[in-house]
Short mmCIF file of C-alpha atoms in Angstrom, two decimals:
data_model
loop_
_atom_site.label_atom_id
_atom_site.label_comp_id
_atom_site.label_asym_id
_atom_site.label_seq_id
_atom_site.Cartn_x
_atom_site.Cartn_y
_atom_site.Cartn_z
CA MET A 21 129.57 28.19 120.36
CA ASN A 22 128.01 29.83 122.82
CA GLU A 23 130.57 32.43 123.28
CA LYS A 24 130.09 32.96 119.65
CA ASN A 25 126.48 32.92 120.27
CA ARG A 26 127.16 36.12 122.43
CA ALA A 27 129.71 37.49 120.74
CA GLY A 28 127.60 37.62 118.08
CA LYS A 29 124.81 39.60 119.58
CA ARG A 30 127.01 42.66 121.52
CA SER A 31 128.39 43.00 117.83
CA ALA A 32 124.21 43.27 116.73
CA ARG A 33 123.87 46.11 119.59
CA GLU A 34 126.62 47.70 119.14
CA ARG A 35 125.66 48.31 115.76
CA LEU A 36 121.48 48.97 116.39
CA GLN A 37 122.91 51.58 118.99
CA MET A 38 126.26 53.29 116.81
CA GLU A 39 123.11 53.86 114.18
CA ARG A 40 120.93 55.22 117.15
CA GLU A 41 123.75 58.04 117.54
CA ARG A 42 124.20 58.38 114.19
CA GLU A 43 120.42 59.41 113.49
CA ARG A 44 120.76 60.99 116.51
CA ALA A 45 123.50 63.60 115.45
CA ARG A 46 121.70 63.84 111.88
CA GLU A 47 118.19 65.15 113.69
CA LYS A 48 120.61 67.26 115.96
CA ARG A 49 121.65 69.23 112.62
CA ARG A 50 118.58 69.25 111.15
CA ARG A 51 116.82 71.12 114.29
CA LEU A 52 120.20 73.56 114.08
CA VAL A 53 119.39 74.75 110.22
CA LEU A 54 115.96 74.22 110.72
CA VAL A 55 116.53 76.57 113.65
CA SER A 56 119.13 78.78 112.25
CA ALA A 57 117.24 78.92 109.42
CA ALA A 58 114.30 80.38 111.49
CA VAL A 59 116.08 83.27 113.41
CA VAL A 60 117.60 84.93 110.11
CA GLY A 61 114.50 84.63 108.71
CA VAL A 62 112.93 86.54 111.71
CA LEU A 63 115.31 89.16 111.13
CA GLY A 64 114.33 89.53 107.28
CA LEU A 65 118.65 88.41 106.25
CA ALA A 66 117.70 85.79 103.31
CA ALA A 67 114.99 86.60 101.71
CA VAL A 68 115.50 85.59 98.39
CA VAL A 69 112.05 85.88 96.48
CA GLY A 70 112.36 83.47 93.03
CA VAL A 71 111.86 82.81 89.30
CA ILE A 72 108.09 82.58 87.74
CA ALA A 73 108.26 78.92 85.70
CA ALA A 74 107.11 79.60 82.74
CA ASN A 75 103.78 77.38 83.38
CA SER A 76 101.58 79.49 85.90
CA GLY A 77 97.75 79.17 85.12
CA GLY A 78 95.31 77.49 87.73
CA ARG A 79 92.57 74.50 87.83
CA GLY A 80 93.79 72.99 84.55
CA ASP A 81 95.11 76.09 83.32
CA THR A 82 91.86 77.90 82.48
CA SER A 83 93.41 80.81 82.68
CA GLY A 84 91.74 83.61 80.66
CA LYS A 85 88.27 81.03 81.25
CA GLY A 86 85.00 81.31 82.25
CA PRO A 87 82.85 84.47 83.97
CA VAL A 88 84.76 87.21 85.66
CA ALA A 89 82.72 87.59 88.07
CA ALA A 90 84.13 90.06 90.64
CA PRO A 91 83.88 89.77 94.58
CA THR A 92 82.16 92.16 96.64
CA GLY A 93 83.86 95.71 96.79
CA ALA A 94 86.72 94.79 94.31
CA THR A 95 88.64 97.71 93.00
CA GLY A 96 91.46 99.05 90.21
CA GLU A 97 91.20 97.99 87.44
CA ASP A 98 89.12 95.11 85.97
CA GLN A 99 88.18 95.19 89.70
CA LEU A 100 91.21 92.83 90.63
CA VAL A 101 92.32 94.82 93.76
CA ILE A 102 90.87 93.77 97.44
CA PRO A 103 90.90 96.17 99.64
CA VAL A 104 91.17 96.26 103.11
CA GLY A 105 91.83 99.53 105.63
CA ALA A 106 91.21 102.38 105.60
CA ALA A 107 90.14 103.53 101.65
CA ASP A 108 92.02 107.27 101.81
CA ALA A 109 95.02 106.63 104.15
CA PRO A 110 98.20 108.42 102.37
CA ALA A 111 99.88 105.48 102.24
CA THR A 112 99.32 102.04 100.10
CA LEU A 113 100.65 98.01 99.76
CA THR A 114 100.74 96.66 97.32
CA VAL A 115 101.35 93.04 98.17
CA TRP A 116 100.82 89.84 95.24
CA GLU A 117 100.04 86.11 97.32
CA ASP A 118 99.30 82.98 95.92
CA PHE A 119 97.54 80.82 99.20
CA ARG A 120 100.36 78.03 98.95
CA CYS A 121 103.52 79.86 97.90
CA PRO A 122 105.33 79.65 101.64
CA ALA A 123 107.47 82.43 101.12
CA CYS A 124 104.01 84.85 101.09
CA ALA A 125 102.71 82.42 104.45
CA MET A 126 106.34 83.63 106.03
CA PHE A 127 105.77 87.23 104.60
CA GLU A 128 102.52 87.24 106.13
CA ASN A 129 103.68 85.38 109.38
CA ALA A 130 106.49 88.84 109.72
CA PHE A 131 104.24 91.62 109.22
CA ARG A 132 100.63 90.22 109.51
CA ASP A 133 100.84 92.71 113.14
CA THR A 134 102.39 95.26 111.84
CA ILE A 135 100.72 95.83 108.63
CA HIS A 136 97.04 95.60 110.92
CA GLU A 137 99.29 98.26 113.41
CA LEU A 138 99.21 100.47 110.90
CA GLU A 139 95.73 99.94 108.70
CA ALA A 140 94.21 100.17 112.10
CA ALA A 141 95.97 103.61 112.29
CA GLY A 142 94.83 105.16 109.41
CA GLN A 143 98.36 105.23 108.32
CA LEU A 144 98.29 102.47 105.55
CA LYS A 145 95.68 100.68 103.33
CA THR A 146 96.57 97.33 101.59
CA GLU A 147 95.51 96.08 97.67
CA TYR A 148 95.51 92.55 97.97
CA ARG A 149 96.28 91.33 94.24
CA LEU A 150 96.03 86.67 94.31
CA ALA A 151 97.89 84.56 91.73
CA THR A 152 97.75 80.98 90.61
CA ILE A 153 101.45 80.35 90.46
CA ILE A 154 102.16 77.16 92.56
CA ASP A 155 99.53 75.15 90.74
CA GLY A 156 101.17 75.99 87.34
CA ASN A 157 104.28 74.70 89.04
CA MET A 158 103.94 72.57 91.21
CA GLY A 159 100.34 71.13 89.52
CA GLY A 160 96.65 70.59 91.29
CA SER A 161 94.23 73.57 92.05
CA GLY A 162 95.31 74.92 95.44
CA SER A 163 95.37 78.50 94.60
CA LEU A 164 92.77 79.19 92.55
CA ASN A 165 91.27 76.91 95.03
CA ALA A 166 91.47 79.12 98.01
CA ALA A 167 91.43 82.25 95.82
CA ASN A 168 88.30 81.80 94.71
CA ALA A 169 87.56 80.76 98.35
CA ALA A 170 89.25 84.29 99.68
CA ALA A 171 86.94 86.48 96.47
CA CYS A 172 83.97 85.21 98.54
CA ALA A 173 84.45 85.68 102.15
CA GLN A 174 85.07 88.58 101.00
CA ASN A 175 81.50 89.31 99.21
CA ALA A 176 81.07 87.95 103.32
CA GLY A 177 83.20 91.59 104.87
CA LYS A 178 85.78 88.58 106.02
CA PHE A 179 87.62 88.45 103.56
CA SER A 180 91.20 89.83 106.20
CA ALA A 181 90.39 86.89 108.91
CA TYR A 182 89.86 84.70 106.41
CA HIS A 183 93.07 85.93 104.72
CA ASP A 184 94.69 85.42 107.72
CA VAL A 185 93.37 81.29 109.13
CA LEU A 186 94.05 80.41 105.14
CA PHE A 187 97.40 81.90 105.02
CA ALA A 188 98.78 80.83 109.66
CA ASN A 189 96.60 77.26 108.45
CA GLN A 190 99.11 76.75 105.43
CA PRO A 191 99.63 72.83 104.51
CA GLN A 192 102.76 72.81 103.47
CA GLU A 193 103.40 73.08 99.90
CA SER A 194 103.66 69.10 98.32
CA ASP A 195 100.08 68.96 100.01
CA ASP A 196 97.44 70.73 97.66
CA ALA A 197 94.69 70.43 101.13
CA PHE A 198 93.42 73.83 99.56
CA ALA A 199 92.16 72.66 96.23
CA ASP A 200 89.54 70.02 98.51
CA ASP A 201 86.56 72.29 99.68
CA ALA A 202 86.20 71.03 103.03
CA LYS A 203 90.02 71.98 104.27
CA LEU A 204 87.84 75.46 103.02
CA PHE A 205 84.68 74.63 104.86
CA GLU A 206 86.82 73.83 108.03
CA LEU A 207 89.14 76.88 108.34
CA ALA A 208 86.18 78.77 106.78
CA ALA A 209 84.24 77.96 110.72
CA LYS A 210 87.57 80.22 112.51
CA VAL A 211 85.81 83.20 111.15
CA PRO A 212 82.27 83.47 113.74
CA GLY A 213 79.19 83.60 110.57
CA LEU A 214 81.92 83.03 106.92
CA ASP A 215 80.67 78.64 107.08
CA THR A 216 77.35 80.03 105.76
CA PRO A 217 75.34 78.01 102.82
CA ALA A 218 75.73 81.30 100.87
CA PHE A 219 79.47 80.98 100.90
CA ARG A 220 79.84 77.04 100.86
CA SER A 221 77.70 77.49 97.24
CA CYS A 222 80.01 80.07 96.05
CA VAL A 223 82.67 78.03 96.80
CA ALA A 224 81.93 75.02 95.13
CA GLU A 225 80.76 76.46 91.96
CA GLY A 226 84.37 78.43 92.01
CA THR A 227 81.83 81.71 91.42
CA HIS A 228 84.83 83.99 91.55
CA ASP A 229 87.31 81.18 89.37
CA GLY A 230 87.80 82.96 86.39
CA TRP A 231 88.53 86.59 88.48
CA VAL A 232 91.04 84.94 89.77
CA ASN A 233 92.85 83.33 87.13
CA ALA A 234 92.07 87.15 85.52
CA SER A 235 94.25 88.15 87.92
CA ASN A 236 96.46 86.14 88.07
CA GLN A 237 96.68 86.63 84.55
CA ALA A 238 97.85 90.23 85.56
CA PHE A 239 100.85 88.85 87.74
CA GLN A 240 102.00 87.59 84.48
CA GLU A 241 101.50 90.90 82.55
CA GLY A 242 103.34 92.53 85.27
CA ASP A 243 106.97 91.09 84.90
CA PHE A 244 107.55 90.57 88.31
CA ARG A 245 109.79 88.06 89.69
CA GLY A 246 107.82 86.27 92.09
CA THR A 247 105.84 84.96 95.16
CA PRO A 248 104.76 87.20 97.60
CA THR A 249 105.87 90.67 95.62
CA VAL A 250 105.57 93.95 98.16
CA LEU A 251 104.76 97.02 96.81
CA LEU A 252 105.28 100.86 99.34
CA ASN A 253 103.18 103.32 97.45
CA GLY A 254 104.21 101.56 93.57
CA GLU A 255 108.15 101.03 94.97
CA SER A 256 109.27 97.56 95.66
CA ILE A 257 109.52 96.69 98.97
CA PHE A 258 110.62 93.08 99.30
CA PRO A 259 112.75 91.91 99.97
CA THR A 260 114.88 95.25 99.97
CA LYS A 261 114.28 98.24 99.54
CA GLY A 262 117.15 100.10 98.07
CA ASP A 263 119.59 98.39 100.19
CA GLU A 264 117.51 98.48 103.44
CA GLN A 265 116.69 95.06 104.59
CA ILE A 266 113.13 94.67 104.74
CA THR A 267 112.32 94.79 108.47
CA PRO A 268 108.70 95.35 110.88
CA GLU A 269 110.83 98.33 112.30
CA LYS A 270 112.05 99.09 108.42
CA LEU A 271 108.29 99.05 107.23
CA LYS A 272 107.32 100.95 110.00
CA GLU A 273 109.76 103.58 109.09
CA TRP A 274 108.92 103.84 105.46
CA VAL A 275 105.54 104.14 105.67
CA ALA A 276 105.82 107.29 108.78
CA GLU A 277 108.67 108.85 105.91
CA ALA A 278 106.47 108.34 102.69
CA ASN A 279 103.47 109.29 105.04
CA LYS A 280 105.16 113.09 106.83
CA GLY A 281 102.71 115.66 106.94
CA LYS A 282 99.65 114.13 105.98
CA LYS A 283 96.50 113.11 107.97
CA PRO A 284 95.64 109.46 109.00
CA GLY A 285 93.08 107.93 106.71
CA THR A 286 89.02 107.68 108.00
CA LEU A 287 87.21 106.24 104.82
CA THR A 288 86.36 102.98 105.28
CA PRO A 289 85.74 100.48 101.69
CA SER A 290 82.98 98.88 101.22
CA ALA A 291 83.94 94.52 101.18
CA GLY A 292 79.86 93.25 101.45
CA PRO A 293 76.74 93.29 103.51
CA SER A 294 78.73 91.94 106.75
CA ALA A 295 81.33 94.64 109.14
CA SER A 296 81.38 93.86 112.93
CA ALA A 297 82.77 90.15 112.97
CA SER A 298 86.25 88.82 112.73
CA ALA A 299 87.90 86.02 113.56
CA PRO A 300 91.66 85.24 115.25
CA ALA A 301 94.29 83.34 112.72
CA GLN A 302 95.26 79.64 114.35
CA GLY A 303 97.70 80.49 117.04
CA SER A 304 97.52 84.48 116.36
CA ALA A 305 94.59 87.01 116.70
CA SER A 306 93.25 88.05 113.07
CA GLY A 307 92.32 91.47 111.98
CA GLU A 308 89.46 92.74 111.80
CA GLN A 309 87.07 92.22 108.54
CA SER A 310 88.21 93.88 105.14
CA GLY A 311 85.47 96.72 105.33
CA GLU A 312 87.48 97.71 108.58
CA PRO A 313 91.17 99.31 109.88
CA ARG A 314 91.96 96.08 111.04
CA GLY A 315 93.79 96.17 114.55
CA GLN A 316 97.01 95.36 115.84
CA GLU A 317 97.56 91.28 116.39
CA ALA A 318 98.90 89.32 118.63
CA GLY A 319 102.11 87.00 117.23
CA PRO A 320 101.29 84.25 115.05
CA GLY A 321 102.31 81.80 117.25
CA GLU A 322 104.92 78.84 117.13
CA SER A 323 105.04 76.63 114.04
CA SER A 324 105.88 73.24 112.74
CA PRO A 325 108.98 73.57 111.33
CA GLY A 326 108.13 72.18 107.82
CA GLY A 327 104.86 73.02 107.93
CA SER A 328 101.51 70.56 108.14
CA ALA A 329 98.23 71.28 106.85
CA GLU A 330 97.42 71.17 110.41
CA SER A 331 100.64 73.96 111.66
CA ASP A 332 100.00 77.47 112.72
CA THR A 333 102.21 78.89 109.66
CA GLY A 334 103.02 75.52 107.58
CA SER A 335 106.05 76.94 106.84
CA GLY A 336 108.33 77.76 109.18
CA PRO A 337 109.22 80.97 110.17
CA GLY A 338 112.10 82.84 107.98
CA PHE A 339 111.92 84.19 104.26
CA GLY A 340 114.94 82.24 102.37
CA ALA A 341 113.60 78.96 102.22
CA ASP A 342 111.38 77.85 99.67
CA THR A 343 111.22 81.62 96.99
CA ALA A 344 111.25 80.09 93.46
CA TYR A 345 108.18 80.24 92.09
#
């Protein structure tokens, strides 16, 4: 009887050991897939832009409702553009983004330094345009709430720094953390001088919700495939420009080609009352706020695979993991 018990215990231990080995093997395969995806993403070889679902409205599907109050310094048709960099820079990069979009964070974390460098050199001005696709596809209001908060930051001349912080701390796509004002205030504290009563009031009251919804409507009417949509002088360059795959080096090359024989820009757009402080995004140095050309940043830092509300990128590196928007 004792011998049978001992045999039974050995069998149980062996089964447990085998299960642990299988779990370690599964974890090893998972890590390998993540690392492989990261390498592919950094090289820009697997960028895929997804489609837009039919329902891509914002908070409570309020698209088109409420007053349209543009943030300070907004430009373009219906004042739906937030400009960054020298206003007379010879090349224009148009970037359509959703703050909940993982592919947008991947783009930002891979190309942020290059864009900042080109802006600081007066070679490029960036026109940011915001969308709320994930709210419509996944439910929630984080896209709208974060975009409104970014517009509130623009009023203080700190859009660029806050934009970088939001993408550097993006939660997982299924986690609607940006719907919580407290999370947006927490991240605003990373931008010196931004977390003020005026900013908090602007966020809490949804001052620019109507403007964000108008921007999202313009995105839908533009018949774009998804976010991020990136245009250089009106030509799509993400994930490819013609037959060429986008990389940071290629972006510099394309801008240089477009600017051949042209002088760098020197004028800076108006972007609110403050034009001095900017803050590093968690894990990276941020560029200057909207209203001044931004300098080259440090790298975006390491991120946790899959991302979390506490991670630097919230999405992991790469372009092709979650782009069906």
